[in-house]
Structure formats: structure tokens, C-alpha cells
Short mmCIF file of C-alpha atoms in Angstrom, two decimals:
data_model
loop_
_atom_site.label_atom_id
_atom_site.label_comp_id
_atom_site.label_asym_id
_atom_site.label_seq_id
_atom_site.Cartn_x
_atom_site.Cartn_y
_atom_site.Cartn_z
CA MET A 12 74.76 -92.38 -28.53
CA SER A 13 76.78 -90.65 -31.09
CA ILE A 14 79.08 -91.06 -34.07
CA ILE A 15 82.18 -92.84 -34.40
CA GLN A 16 84.90 -93.65 -36.47
CA LYS A 17 86.49 -96.43 -36.96
CA GLY A 18 89.00 -96.61 -39.44
CA SER A 19 87.94 -94.43 -42.32
CA ASN A 20 84.07 -95.18 -41.45
CA SER A 21 81.71 -93.13 -39.48
CA ILE A 22 78.77 -95.12 -37.62
CA LEU A 23 75.41 -94.88 -35.86
CA GLN A 24 74.79 -97.11 -33.63
CA PHE A 25 71.21 -96.26 -32.30
CA ASN A 26 70.47 -98.80 -29.66
CA GLU A 27 66.25 -98.28 -29.44
CA ASP A 28 63.10 -98.87 -31.11
CA ILE A 29 62.43 -96.09 -32.89
CA THR A 30 58.22 -94.76 -32.77
CA ILE A 31 56.93 -91.23 -33.22
CA GLN A 32 58.61 -90.24 -29.32
CA ASN A 33 62.40 -90.20 -30.49
CA VAL A 34 62.15 -89.98 -34.43
CA GLU A 35 63.56 -86.86 -34.25
CA ASN A 36 65.75 -87.20 -32.31
CA PHE A 37 67.18 -90.51 -34.89
CA LYS A 38 66.27 -88.06 -37.74
CA ASP A 39 69.21 -85.31 -35.99
CA LEU A 40 71.90 -88.24 -35.55
CA VAL A 41 71.61 -89.85 -38.91
CA GLY A 42 71.33 -85.81 -40.51
CA LYS A 43 75.38 -85.86 -38.27
CA LEU A 44 76.84 -89.23 -39.30
CA ILE A 45 75.47 -88.02 -43.36
CA GLU A 46 77.51 -84.48 -42.41
CA SER A 47 80.68 -86.26 -41.19
CA ASP A 48 83.57 -86.43 -42.74
CA SER A 49 83.35 -89.71 -44.24
CA THR A 50 82.31 -90.94 -47.82
CA LYS A 51 81.55 -94.47 -46.07
CA LEU A 52 78.89 -94.60 -43.73
CA ILE A 53 77.10 -97.27 -41.91
CA LEU A 54 73.99 -97.12 -39.78
CA ASN A 55 74.39 -99.42 -37.35
CA LEU A 56 70.29 -100.41 -36.31
CA GLU A 57 71.48 -104.57 -34.59
CA HIS A 58 70.00 -103.04 -31.57
CA VAL A 59 66.27 -101.98 -33.17
CA SER A 60 63.47 -104.18 -33.38
CA TYR A 61 60.77 -101.40 -34.47
CA LEU A 62 60.08 -98.28 -36.65
CA ASN A 63 58.03 -96.64 -38.27
CA SER A 64 57.42 -94.76 -41.29
CA ALA A 65 58.66 -91.66 -40.55
CA ALA A 66 62.28 -93.01 -40.18
CA LEU A 67 61.98 -95.37 -43.58
CA GLY A 68 62.13 -91.63 -45.12
CA VAL A 69 64.56 -90.60 -42.60
CA ILE A 70 67.21 -93.92 -43.63
CA ALA A 71 65.48 -93.27 -47.99
CA ASP A 72 66.03 -89.75 -48.16
CA SER A 73 69.67 -90.38 -46.51
CA VAL A 74 70.71 -92.55 -48.76
CA LEU A 75 70.15 -90.40 -51.28
CA SER A 76 71.09 -87.42 -49.58
CA ALA A 77 74.23 -89.33 -49.46
CA ARG A 78 74.31 -90.41 -52.85
CA LYS A 79 74.73 -86.43 -54.10
CA GLN A 80 77.68 -85.70 -52.00
CA ASN A 81 79.41 -89.14 -53.47
CA LYS A 82 79.36 -90.49 -50.27
CA GLU A 83 77.42 -94.65 -49.36
CA LEU A 84 75.43 -95.58 -46.91
CA VAL A 85 74.47 -98.33 -45.48
CA LEU A 86 72.03 -100.55 -42.74
CA ALA A 87 73.51 -103.08 -40.86
CA THR A 88 71.00 -105.48 -38.64
CA ALA A 89 70.23 -108.53 -38.86
CA GLN A 90 66.54 -108.52 -36.95
CA GLU A 91 64.00 -109.89 -38.51
CA THR A 92 61.14 -107.46 -37.98
CA VAL A 93 63.62 -104.31 -39.24
CA ILE A 94 64.07 -106.73 -42.49
CA GLU A 95 60.07 -108.22 -43.12
CA ILE A 96 59.64 -104.01 -42.98
CA PHE A 97 62.14 -102.84 -45.35
CA GLU A 98 60.67 -105.80 -47.27
CA ILE A 99 57.16 -104.62 -46.90
CA VAL A 100 58.78 -101.15 -49.06
CA LYS A 101 61.11 -102.85 -50.78
CA PHE A 102 64.25 -101.08 -49.17
CA LYS A 103 67.19 -104.10 -50.59
CA SER A 104 66.10 -102.60 -54.55
CA PHE A 105 68.12 -99.36 -53.36
CA ILE A 106 69.58 -99.54 -50.06
CA LYS A 107 72.77 -102.14 -49.15
CA ILE A 108 71.69 -103.72 -45.97
CA PHE A 109 74.30 -106.13 -43.96
CA ASP A 110 73.35 -108.74 -41.10
CA THR A 111 76.05 -106.27 -39.22
CA GLU A 112 78.45 -103.58 -39.04
CA ALA A 113 81.79 -106.09 -39.54
CA GLN A 114 80.43 -107.50 -42.50
CA ALA A 115 79.65 -103.39 -43.86
CA MET A 116 82.67 -102.44 -42.96
CA GLU A 117 84.15 -105.53 -45.49
CA HIS A 118 81.88 -104.22 -47.96
CA PHE A 119 84.14 -100.63 -48.34
CA MET A 120 87.06 -102.45 -47.68
CA SER A 121 86.15 -104.42 -50.72
CA GLU A 122 85.22 -101.70 -53.13
CA GLN A 123 88.70 -100.42 -51.52
CA ASN A 124 90.53 -102.98 -53.48
CA GLY A 125 88.14 -103.75 -56.26
CA THR A 126 86.52 -106.93 -54.64
CA SER A 127 83.44 -106.29 -53.17
CA ALA A 128 80.45 -108.27 -54.31
CA PHE A 129 77.79 -105.61 -54.45
CA MET B 16 33.78 -107.54 -40.56
CA LEU B 17 33.70 -109.67 -37.48
CA SER B 18 30.14 -111.08 -36.80
CA SER B 19 31.13 -112.55 -33.49
CA GLU B 20 30.46 -111.50 -30.21
CA VAL B 21 32.77 -108.49 -28.53
CA PHE B 22 34.50 -109.85 -25.31
CA TYR B 23 36.91 -106.54 -24.79
CA ASN B 24 36.63 -102.75 -25.92
CA GLU B 25 37.91 -100.30 -25.80
CA ASP B 26 37.92 -96.83 -26.75
CA LEU B 27 40.51 -93.59 -26.78
CA LYS B 28 40.67 -90.11 -27.81
CA ILE B 29 43.36 -89.10 -29.96
CA MET B 30 44.09 -84.97 -28.48
CA SER B 31 48.07 -85.07 -28.55
CA ILE B 32 51.53 -87.26 -29.18
CA GLU B 33 51.16 -89.10 -25.85
CA ASP B 34 48.09 -89.96 -26.68
CA ILE B 35 49.31 -92.36 -30.20
CA SER B 36 51.99 -94.20 -28.01
CA LYS B 37 48.57 -94.67 -25.82
CA ALA B 38 46.83 -95.73 -28.25
CA MET B 39 49.70 -97.87 -29.11
CA GLU B 40 50.27 -99.80 -26.30
CA ILE B 41 46.23 -100.44 -25.69
CA THR B 42 46.78 -102.46 -28.87
CA ASP B 43 49.58 -104.50 -27.10
CA LYS B 44 46.38 -105.07 -24.50
CA CYS B 45 44.15 -106.77 -27.10
CA SER B 46 46.58 -109.17 -28.61
CA ASN B 47 48.33 -110.08 -25.56
CA LEU B 48 43.97 -111.02 -24.90
CA MET B 49 43.96 -112.60 -28.01
CA SER B 50 47.36 -114.53 -27.90
CA PHE B 51 49.07 -112.55 -31.05
CA ASP B 52 53.38 -113.87 -30.76
CA PRO B 53 55.66 -111.17 -30.28
CA LYS B 54 56.13 -110.82 -33.74
CA GLU B 55 52.55 -110.29 -34.34
CA LYS B 56 52.14 -107.36 -32.08
CA LEU B 57 54.87 -105.82 -32.81
CA PHE B 58 53.17 -104.91 -36.35
CA LEU B 59 49.80 -104.09 -34.68
CA LYS B 60 51.80 -102.21 -33.06
CA LEU B 61 53.45 -101.12 -35.18
CA ALA B 62 49.85 -100.74 -37.91
CA THR B 63 48.42 -98.80 -34.84
CA GLU B 64 50.73 -95.95 -34.53
CA GLU B 65 51.13 -95.86 -38.40
CA ALA B 66 47.17 -95.73 -38.46
CA CYS B 67 46.92 -92.43 -35.35
CA MET B 68 49.63 -90.66 -37.00
CA ASN B 69 48.32 -90.81 -40.42
CA ALA B 70 44.64 -89.11 -38.52
CA TYR B 71 46.80 -86.61 -36.60
CA GLU B 72 48.37 -85.12 -38.94
CA TYR B 73 44.83 -84.38 -41.52
CA CYS B 74 43.16 -83.27 -38.55
CA VAL B 75 46.39 -81.42 -37.48
CA LYS B 76 46.59 -79.88 -40.92
CA HIS B 77 42.43 -79.43 -41.25
CA GLY B 78 42.14 -77.67 -37.64
CA HIS B 79 40.57 -79.72 -35.50
CA LEU B 80 41.40 -82.81 -33.03
CA SER B 81 38.79 -84.83 -33.14
CA ILE B 82 40.12 -89.10 -33.48
CA LYS B 83 38.15 -91.40 -31.64
CA VAL B 84 40.01 -94.87 -32.02
CA CYS B 85 38.00 -98.09 -31.08
CA TRP B 86 39.40 -100.80 -29.84
CA ASN B 87 37.39 -104.32 -30.32
CA VAL B 88 38.35 -108.00 -29.76
CA ASN B 89 36.41 -111.20 -29.85
CA GLU B 90 37.76 -114.61 -30.55
CA ASP B 91 37.59 -113.98 -34.53
CA GLY B 92 40.13 -111.10 -34.57
CA LEU B 93 41.08 -107.85 -33.11
CA THR B 94 39.87 -104.12 -34.84
CA ILE B 95 40.84 -101.24 -34.41
CA ASN B 96 38.48 -98.36 -35.46
CA ILE B 97 39.85 -94.43 -36.06
CA VAL B 98 37.04 -91.93 -36.73
CA HIS B 99 37.39 -88.32 -37.10
CA LYS B 100 36.12 -85.80 -38.84
CA GLY B 101 37.20 -85.98 -42.38
CA GLU B 102 36.26 -87.44 -45.74
CA VAL B 103 36.75 -91.26 -47.25
CA PHE B 104 40.32 -91.40 -49.07
CA PRO B 105 41.58 -93.41 -51.86
CA ILE B 106 43.33 -96.92 -50.18
CA GLU B 107 44.10 -99.03 -53.40
CA ARG B 108 48.13 -98.08 -54.75
CA LYS B 109 48.02 -97.30 -58.21
CA ASP B 110 51.90 -97.71 -58.24
CA LYS B 111 52.64 -100.66 -56.10
CA ASP B 112 55.87 -101.79 -58.06
CA GLU B 113 56.87 -98.35 -57.98
CA VAL B 114 59.67 -98.23 -54.87
CA ASN B 115 58.88 -94.86 -52.65
CA VAL B 116 62.08 -93.73 -52.23
CA GLY B 117 61.09 -90.55 -50.28
CA LEU B 118 60.07 -88.72 -47.27
CA ARG B 119 56.62 -90.59 -46.85
CA GLY B 120 53.82 -91.69 -47.82
CA ARG B 121 55.14 -95.53 -46.35
CA GLY B 122 52.54 -95.79 -43.45
CA LEU B 123 49.69 -96.85 -45.52
CA GLN B 124 52.24 -99.78 -47.70
CA ILE B 125 53.04 -101.56 -44.18
CA ILE B 126 49.00 -101.38 -42.84
CA GLN B 127 47.63 -103.24 -45.08
CA ASN B 128 51.18 -105.65 -44.81
CA ILE B 129 50.04 -106.11 -41.68
CA MET B 130 46.54 -106.10 -41.60
CA ASP B 131 44.69 -109.03 -43.12
CA ASN B 132 41.86 -106.54 -43.76
CA VAL B 133 41.32 -102.80 -44.10
CA CYS B 134 39.15 -100.37 -45.84
CA VAL B 135 37.64 -96.57 -45.15
CA ASN B 136 33.99 -96.13 -44.66
CA GLN B 137 32.46 -92.49 -44.22
CA ARG B 138 28.79 -91.40 -41.91
CA GLU B 139 27.62 -88.47 -42.45
CA GLU B 140 30.14 -85.93 -41.86
CA LYS B 141 32.57 -88.47 -40.46
CA VAL B 142 35.52 -91.24 -41.53
CA CYS B 143 36.57 -94.70 -41.03
CA PHE B 144 39.25 -96.25 -41.11
CA SER B 145 39.11 -99.62 -39.49
CA MET B 146 41.63 -102.28 -39.92
CA LEU B 147 41.58 -106.31 -38.90
CA LYS B 148 43.92 -108.64 -37.39
CA TYR B 149 42.94 -112.47 -37.40
CA LYS B 150 44.02 -114.46 -35.16
CA SER B 151 46.18 -117.31 -37.06
CA ASP B 152 43.27 -120.58 -36.87
CA LYS B 153 40.63 -117.97 -37.84
CA LYS B 154 42.13 -116.52 -41.23
CA GLY B 155 39.52 -116.23 -43.92
CA GLY B 156 37.52 -114.71 -42.22
CA ASN B 157 33.60 -115.29 -43.15
CA GLY B 158 32.87 -112.26 -45.06
CA HIS B 159 30.61 -110.47 -43.15
CA GLU B 160 30.35 -107.37 -43.64
CA HIS B 161 29.65 -104.79 -40.54
CA TYR B 162 29.20 -101.10 -39.61
CA PRO B 163 32.44 -100.44 -37.75
CA LYS B 164 31.10 -99.23 -33.40
CA GLY B 165 31.84 -95.72 -32.85
CA ILE B 166 30.75 -93.64 -35.38
CA LYS B 167 27.67 -91.58 -34.04
#
């Protein structure tokens, strides 16, 4: 798993469920995403169906870190279990979550054109 | 919490992070015995990971690793008890409507949303964190309290 550039977006697609065994790796990779040159950051969790509270902490902290650097980190996932976990911790109140990476990219495109729905 | 006879139980001592993964596997095994659906099974593993991790971090901070996890399966549901040296702690969230934007502090909130019943008890020097998930057709329970097994 690595960070890729698609246009002006930096994207991290994390493809494993996130448990105690790999949450440190997840944290390192998200940290690299935040530090990338782009201001439009997408964390793609479309292939993740399980994430622990430590991963949630990494995500929350990263969203806020990005904002401090005038960057925006958004999430992409439609996995029912992950959405439900996000609802338990009320992530939607401060993090933008899209069903797919394509929708996330569309959001950034719309923002650029001044037509975003958010 | 459960008055029905136990038809399966298992214990595990947690001495390392790897043991927490083993605990999640045991929960998965117990979930299969209960015929929970895939989503419930995933969430039960998550509750197990969160509860064990909380206990582990507490024990490491206090300089001892004396955690025992006990699973009890019966016709009503699955009870998971995590016992270790320590003191009871509050499980009622004071700021239920506030959104936690920090790095930590979501484990208990997740557990309470997944499990049907969560409680903390103290016996002598040990604290027991107990969580119960009813089988879908047994929601509501029978209201009986029982002191969790595993505390000696």
C-alpha cells in the first residue's frame, strides 16, 4: 500500500482490516499522506470492513492535522460495518465521508469550481 | 446477567498484544456457536479487542499483567468477562452528546453500542469488566444478576 497521485489528489488506499496487529502501519501511512505535497487528501477505506478505536483516533487526529496545514482529508468507504462504527463515534459531524474514491475526487473538483454540495 | 446453564466456556490469560488477537479468535469461535450473523460477529470481535486493549493498557501502566478473559456461552447469549487487578471505573459517559475528536477514548463508547449489557464490578483487589450480547431472539434478558466467573 502506498500513496498515489491522481491529478491534484493524494490518495492512500488501505486494503486491510485495521486491528492491533497493523494499526501502527496504518498510522505511519496516514502520516505520510498528510505530509504529502497535495492539499486534497483521500483516505480510501473501501476494502476495509473492520477498524479499531486506535485507527479511529488516527483518522480524527489526521483530519485535524490536515486542517491546520490548510489541507483537507476526506474518507471514502461504503462498507456497512465501517459506516456503522463511524456513526457510533459521530465522525460524520466533522469528517467528510464519501461512498467511493471517485465521489471524493468529484468533491474536490467541485470545490475547485465552486460548486461543491458540502 | 444470564441464569441459563452455561454450555460452553473458555478462559485465556492475556500476557501480550498477541494474546489479544487470540482473544478475538475465541470470541469468533463462541459467536459461531451462537449463530450470530457476520456483522454481529465482527462487532463482537471489535468489542473484545477494545475491552482487552483497555485492560492491557491499564495493567501495563500499573506495572502488572494479570488479565484473565472468560467466555460463557449459553442459550441466552455470550458473556465475556475481563478480570484483572485494579479498581472499578465509571462507565457512564458524562458528555454523551459531545464528539470526541481526540486520539483516544472511544473504546468504551464502541463497546457500549455493540453489547446489550456492560457492567463493572469489584471483588477485593480485582475488577471485572463484563459484557453481554444476547442472541437476537433473547433480547431483553431476564434481569438476573450473576457474579461473573473467573474472580477468585
